[in-house]
XYZ file of C-alpha atoms in Angstrom:
435
model
C -9.474 28.404 41.792
C -8.306 28.417 45.565
C -5.491 30.936 46.305
C -4.318 28.057 48.340
C -0.146 27.186 46.917
C -0.523 25.222 43.392
C -0.432 21.728 43.539
C -0.122 20.987 40.351
C -0.837 24.001 37.100
C -2.785 22.180 34.003
C -1.439 25.370 31.145
C -2.310 28.553 32.677
C -4.938 27.075 35.808
C -3.483 26.545 39.384
C -5.010 23.835 41.171
C -4.449 23.518 45.063
C -4.613 20.536 46.928
C -8.172 21.998 48.158
C -9.717 22.333 44.027
C -8.478 18.667 43.524
C -10.621 17.254 46.374
C -13.406 19.150 45.389
C -12.823 17.924 42.186
C -13.120 14.190 43.654
C -15.428 14.811 46.210
C -18.638 14.533 44.366
C -17.261 10.373 43.588
C -16.720 9.315 47.509
C -18.635 6.390 49.057
C -20.624 6.329 45.482
C -20.793 3.044 43.326
C -17.416 1.289 42.723
C -15.824 4.091 45.076
C -17.249 2.684 48.226
C -14.455 0.597 48.160
C -11.545 1.532 45.715
C -9.351 -1.363 46.444
C -11.297 -3.317 44.807
C -11.773 -1.390 42.139
C -9.926 -1.834 38.260
C -10.849 1.101 36.850
C -10.866 2.695 32.900
C -10.319 6.265 32.705
C -10.904 8.507 29.851
C -11.517 12.010 30.432
C -10.999 15.326 28.353
C -9.626 17.337 31.205
C -6.370 16.982 32.121
C -7.047 18.655 35.885
C -9.737 16.392 36.690
C -7.182 12.914 35.860
C -4.992 14.059 37.840
C -6.809 14.918 40.528
C -8.529 11.647 40.822
C -5.658 9.577 40.117
C -3.434 11.643 43.364
C -6.671 10.580 44.768
C -7.236 6.554 44.471
C -3.571 5.718 44.298
C -3.115 5.990 48.265
C -6.521 4.454 48.617
C -4.985 1.174 46.600
C -6.883 1.276 43.234
C -6.121 0.310 39.946
C -6.577 2.672 36.905
C -6.161 2.276 33.267
C -5.445 5.655 32.055
C -6.857 5.858 28.605
C -5.422 8.672 26.428
C -8.524 11.547 26.139
C -8.588 11.933 22.553
C -9.864 7.727 22.130
C -13.160 7.346 20.912
C -16.113 5.772 23.887
C -16.324 2.676 22.094
C -12.759 2.077 21.774
C -12.122 2.833 25.401
C -14.263 0.377 26.237
C -12.795 -1.957 24.227
C -9.109 -1.451 25.979
C -11.216 -1.638 29.524
C -12.914 -4.740 29.029
C -9.494 -6.271 27.236
C -7.136 -5.292 30.617
C -9.848 -6.842 32.865
C -11.146 -3.660 34.219
C -14.316 -3.763 36.163
C -15.855 0.016 35.395
C -15.359 3.088 32.666
C -14.974 6.123 33.640
C -15.692 8.966 30.400
C -16.240 11.680 29.948
C -15.327 15.233 29.634
C -15.006 15.490 33.112
C -15.864 14.217 36.321
C -19.180 16.525 36.646
C -20.660 14.380 33.801
C -19.105 11.157 33.499
C -20.706 8.321 35.682
C -19.026 4.923 35.938
C -20.247 2.403 33.270
C -20.181 -0.841 34.952
C -18.354 -3.966 32.636
C -18.576 -7.460 31.897
C -15.176 -9.114 31.890
C -14.537 -12.588 31.028
C -12.662 -13.268 34.376
C -11.030 -10.676 37.492
C -7.700 -11.169 36.863
C -6.565 -10.014 40.389
C -4.340 -6.913 41.160
C -1.600 -6.047 43.618
C -2.282 -5.409 47.291
C -2.576 -1.762 47.644
C -3.557 -1.020 43.803
C -1.478 -1.238 40.064
C -1.391 0.492 37.434
C -2.691 -0.662 34.411
C -0.747 0.420 30.667
C -0.677 -1.290 27.490
C 2.977 -1.734 25.857
C 3.994 0.178 22.920
C 3.545 -2.641 20.172
C 5.967 -1.747 18.031
C 6.833 -5.898 18.897
C 3.442 -6.704 17.884
C 0.139 -6.028 19.333
C -0.204 -3.829 22.378
C 0.199 -6.044 26.288
C -1.813 -5.654 29.063
C 1.377 -4.935 31.476
C 0.510 -3.543 35.747
C 2.881 -2.478 38.335
C 1.874 -1.581 41.992
C 1.485 1.181 43.071
C 4.515 0.511 45.938
C 6.661 -0.516 42.892
C 6.615 2.877 41.631
C 6.734 4.532 44.938
C 10.233 2.369 44.890
C 10.969 3.736 41.060
C 9.861 7.281 42.129
C 12.255 7.308 45.095
C 15.413 5.933 43.003
C 14.596 8.361 40.457
C 14.384 11.262 42.252
C 17.431 10.234 44.271
C 19.544 9.960 41.166
C 18.766 13.061 39.418
C 19.935 15.174 41.661
C 20.111 17.933 38.292
C 16.563 18.673 38.938
C 15.984 19.749 42.300
C 16.334 23.384 41.771
C 14.040 22.992 38.151
C 10.547 23.363 37.531
C 8.964 20.266 35.368
C 7.019 21.232 32.380
C 5.049 18.366 30.964
C 4.051 18.651 27.049
C 3.565 14.942 26.695
C 0.802 12.802 27.601
C -0.076 12.052 31.339
C -2.207 9.013 30.719
C 1.472 7.357 29.673
C 3.960 6.599 32.062
C 6.576 8.847 31.188
C 4.451 12.409 31.505
C 1.946 10.685 34.595
C 5.159 9.285 36.634
C 8.292 10.898 35.565
C 7.180 14.301 34.823
C 3.893 14.645 37.570
C 4.932 12.269 40.396
C 8.571 12.300 40.098
C 8.035 16.608 40.316
C 5.626 16.160 43.859
C 8.209 13.904 45.085
C 10.750 15.856 45.264
C 8.458 18.841 46.056
C 8.163 21.052 42.996
C 5.500 22.332 40.989
C 4.941 20.538 37.526
C 3.449 22.438 34.760
C 1.075 19.817 32.778
C 0.615 21.395 29.291
C -2.112 20.620 26.932
C -2.278 23.200 24.463
C -0.086 21.959 22.508
C 0.701 24.910 20.474
C 4.859 25.740 20.003
C 4.589 29.188 20.368
C 2.458 28.392 23.430
C 4.669 26.129 24.887
C 7.168 28.192 24.494
C 5.753 30.866 26.837
C 5.040 28.589 29.599
C 8.898 27.738 29.111
C 9.653 31.359 29.378
C 7.127 31.826 32.627
C 9.564 29.577 34.420
C 13.161 29.701 32.778
C 15.119 27.300 34.502
C 12.722 24.601 33.166
C 12.934 20.817 32.887
C 11.090 19.939 29.696
C 9.531 16.144 28.929
C 8.085 15.965 25.833
C 8.886 13.803 22.772
C 11.513 14.797 20.123
C 9.902 15.417 17.771
C 8.245 18.310 19.484
C 11.076 19.399 21.232
C 12.587 19.580 17.147
C 9.858 21.525 16.127
C 10.557 24.034 19.472
C 14.280 24.780 18.505
C 13.338 25.433 15.110
C 10.843 28.204 16.118
C 13.106 29.938 18.733
C 14.841 32.508 18.420
C 18.165 32.080 17.868
C 19.534 34.744 21.125
C 17.178 32.148 23.184
C 18.328 28.863 24.390
C 15.588 25.960 26.071
C 17.310 25.530 29.827
C 17.032 21.283 30.215
C 15.452 18.948 28.011
C 14.683 15.332 29.267
C 14.118 12.745 26.053
C 12.910 9.068 26.243
C 12.864 6.558 24.067
C 14.557 5.722 21.039
C 17.812 7.557 21.368
C 17.940 10.329 18.290
C 20.305 10.482 15.370
C 23.537 12.240 15.846
C 22.662 15.373 13.548
C 19.398 15.833 15.746
C 21.135 15.330 18.941
C 23.911 17.306 17.765
C 21.181 20.209 16.941
C 19.325 20.039 20.181
C 22.440 20.248 22.204
C 23.199 23.906 20.506
C 19.857 24.518 21.928
C 19.713 23.353 24.947
C 22.035 24.311 28.528
C 21.241 20.769 29.510
C 20.259 17.736 27.311
C 19.244 14.932 29.473
C 18.034 10.724 28.718
C 16.426 8.508 30.102
C 15.649 4.520 29.011
C 13.346 2.488 31.065
C 10.517 -0.061 29.821
C 7.074 -0.655 30.268
C 7.436 -3.476 32.556
C 9.993 -1.523 35.309
C 9.680 2.204 34.729
C 12.621 4.375 33.873
C 15.563 2.186 34.874
C 19.161 4.575 33.887
C 19.368 8.017 33.004
C 21.898 10.681 32.193
C 21.575 14.402 32.753
C 24.126 15.367 30.219
C 23.787 13.271 26.676
C 27.182 13.444 24.514
C 26.786 10.944 22.067
C 23.561 8.771 20.072
C 22.742 5.680 22.568
C 24.216 7.092 25.107
C 21.297 5.953 28.189
C 23.286 7.095 31.474
C 23.722 5.084 35.295
C 21.316 2.423 36.502
C 18.922 3.682 38.789
C 19.359 2.394 43.006
C 16.327 0.610 42.530
C 17.302 -1.508 39.783
C 20.500 -4.148 38.677
C 21.493 -3.546 34.786
C 23.571 -6.560 32.687
C 24.882 -5.993 29.018
C 27.815 -5.867 26.930
C 31.248 -4.908 27.909
C 32.016 -3.062 24.954
C 30.210 -1.442 21.567
C 32.413 -4.670 20.163
C 31.292 -6.727 22.432
C 27.104 -5.957 22.996
C 24.218 -7.911 24.606
C 20.995 -7.853 25.413
C 20.286 -4.934 28.339
C 18.555 -7.039 30.772
C 16.612 -5.444 34.111
C 16.485 -7.035 37.601
C 14.072 -5.253 40.231
C 16.267 -5.287 43.565
C 12.955 -5.380 45.504
C 10.833 -8.313 44.115
C 13.574 -9.860 42.231
C 11.958 -9.543 39.029
C 14.215 -10.098 35.950
C 12.945 -8.421 32.780
C 14.627 -8.840 29.014
C 14.410 -5.444 27.352
C 15.336 -7.558 23.778
C 17.882 -4.162 23.605
C 21.023 -4.814 22.399
C 23.842 -2.429 24.697
C 26.646 -2.376 27.022
C 28.699 -0.366 28.988
C 31.849 1.639 29.118
C 34.784 2.104 31.306
C 32.629 4.789 33.324
C 29.672 2.547 33.951
C 26.991 4.012 31.566
C 24.857 2.411 29.304
C 24.641 2.633 25.882
C 22.415 1.493 23.398
C 22.921 0.225 20.039
C 19.628 -1.365 18.555
C 16.748 -3.613 18.956
C 17.579 -7.168 19.205
C 15.388 -8.056 16.625
C 16.331 -4.810 14.760
C 20.083 -5.875 14.246
C 21.021 -7.087 10.666
C 22.869 -9.928 10.080
C 24.662 -9.115 6.975
C 26.705 -12.525 6.335
C 27.607 -13.000 10.158
C 28.303 -8.932 10.277
C 26.129 -7.097 12.339
C 24.628 -3.881 11.209
C 22.849 -1.792 13.256
C 20.320 0.553 11.671
C 21.216 3.489 13.964
C 24.409 3.820 12.542
C 23.256 3.444 8.848
C 20.478 6.035 9.445
C 23.314 8.416 10.924
C 25.320 8.713 8.027
C 22.287 8.928 5.618
C 20.714 12.104 7.268
C 24.261 13.896 6.953
C 23.047 13.743 2.758
C 22.457 17.199 2.460
C 18.491 17.040 2.184
C 17.757 13.952 3.638
C 15.229 14.950 6.519
C 13.986 10.994 7.784
C 16.117 7.615 7.082
C 15.053 3.965 8.322
C 17.167 0.898 8.028
C 15.548 -2.447 8.095
C 16.299 -5.517 7.335
C 15.132 -8.305 4.166
C 15.739 -11.983 4.051
C 18.655 -12.596 1.344
C 19.672 -16.342 -0.312
C 23.483 -15.274 -0.269
C 24.382 -13.256 3.439
C 21.040 -14.279 5.174
C 19.884 -10.842 5.522
C 20.349 -7.386 3.743
C 20.163 -3.658 4.383
C 17.282 -1.889 2.650
C 16.892 1.803 3.399
C 13.551 4.411 3.341
C 14.069 8.270 3.352
C 12.370 11.250 3.224
C 14.157 14.469 1.672
C 12.893 18.206 0.660
C 13.604 16.803 -2.988
C 13.904 14.235 -5.558
C 17.622 12.527 -5.445
C 19.479 11.336 -8.082
C 19.818 7.960 -6.938
C 22.669 6.483 -8.566
C 24.609 9.222 -6.788
C 23.534 8.639 -3.479
C 24.192 5.057 -4.438
C 27.828 5.909 -4.967
C 28.125 8.144 -1.949
C 27.071 5.702 0.136
C 30.211 3.575 -0.662
C 32.513 6.574 0.394
C 30.492 6.681 3.679
C 29.961 2.835 4.664
C 31.841 -0.556 4.773
C 30.479 -2.573 2.856
C 27.892 -4.930 5.005
C 26.529 -1.266 5.372
C 25.651 -0.588 2.345
C 21.882 -0.787 1.142
C 20.907 -3.720 -0.799
C 17.707 -1.479 -1.595
C 17.601 2.515 -1.662
C 14.155 3.519 -1.991
C 12.915 7.418 -1.085
C 8.856 7.845 -0.135
C 6.997 10.771 1.073
C 6.918 9.533 4.397
C 7.637 6.515 6.295
C 4.827 4.658 8.232
C 4.616 4.974 12.086
C 2.480 2.989 14.377
C -0.229 4.927 16.900
C 2.149 5.596 19.174
C 4.623 7.633 16.708
C 7.122 5.269 16.136
C 8.940 2.984 13.365
C 8.493 -0.194 13.678
C 11.457 -1.769 11.397
C 9.599 -5.197 12.188
C 6.536 -4.452 9.940
C 8.233 -2.675 7.720
C 11.081 -6.049 7.277
C 7.890 -7.929 6.875
C 6.920 -6.222 3.469
C 5.808 -8.440 1.159
C 8.700 -8.645 -1.618
C 6.704 -7.141 -4.678
C 7.181 -3.930 -2.221
C 10.276 -3.761 -3.511
C 10.083 -3.906 -7.188
C 10.238 -0.545 -7.354
C 12.929 -0.133 -5.258
C 16.200 0.735 -7.036
C 19.163 -1.679 -6.329
C 22.362 -0.507 -4.907
């Protein structure tokens, strides 16, 4: 590595612009890289520095790129590449031993002028879909993100999440470079190693999953706090959120979707579901109060594109967006809406319960009924829990079925799919205890 100013770090190793140029030099003027603007490339590299160097080289050249998580087997990566219309697959440990493999794709899907980032949706609502965003749209998002999130200006980003995903790549790495900061990307996810990296940059901005952040604060010495933590994805339950707020100097939350990127952000999370104010490159529509929520609708100002997030939310009197539930997850009990998060927060306050997920099942009398699965430290008395439920929940919120389980099934991306729980055959509820 050179002694030049580092562009980014991967674990403990700095990489300068000169280092990145050397990494990609063997590719220049070879194969599909002779005309990058016509290239539609799937990339699955074990070496994160090589992936970042490649991405930063191809983006201004107008290439289209599908980043694939490095843990993906070759055949699975090839299938993803073909399904998303890529012309070539670059697979290997690093760029020294990865030669671009030409692929036979059914048809050329076409691509935006200036190239695009190819992504897959989370798959929470079904089979993942191919989503493309032009680099020009991403540049507009980056400008808006940096302008809106002024609290990040003096901080050093520590990116402890995949940089093959838009959260880590766009908000963690590219936004840092946009504001002139040097991102520290962490691929060694040993919690003690991550804490050592955070201590090396005391004024840090941590990008990580809520699960990882929760683990870090459990092993963090009582005398220490994390500086600034960014959360993304589904809002945290109240008990978990309060634990994090106690151990962070600043807790932030951002909100968006695969099609639009980040569209709202708050630098001070004070309650579950608070998503913040819209970024300047979009306009958002939602309900007018918690009692009158509506679908969150995104309009991208540059293109006029309209996106229905299928999230139910509202703006408060201060212009802050709040999330209540996925529209499809809302439970209609005899005409009254029940939001799963509100039910889960109550059960997570019960001693010993570590995880809880509320979901719906069809009911011949009420239309839909609330069901609950939970994970606890020890076997709980369901009869006592049922009685406790009636004392802490409104009648329409009380689950019709409660089940204690060893684990709650999750999708490959770590998210819980209430839809899959709701669609489980009725006989799977046979051993559950009526509330």
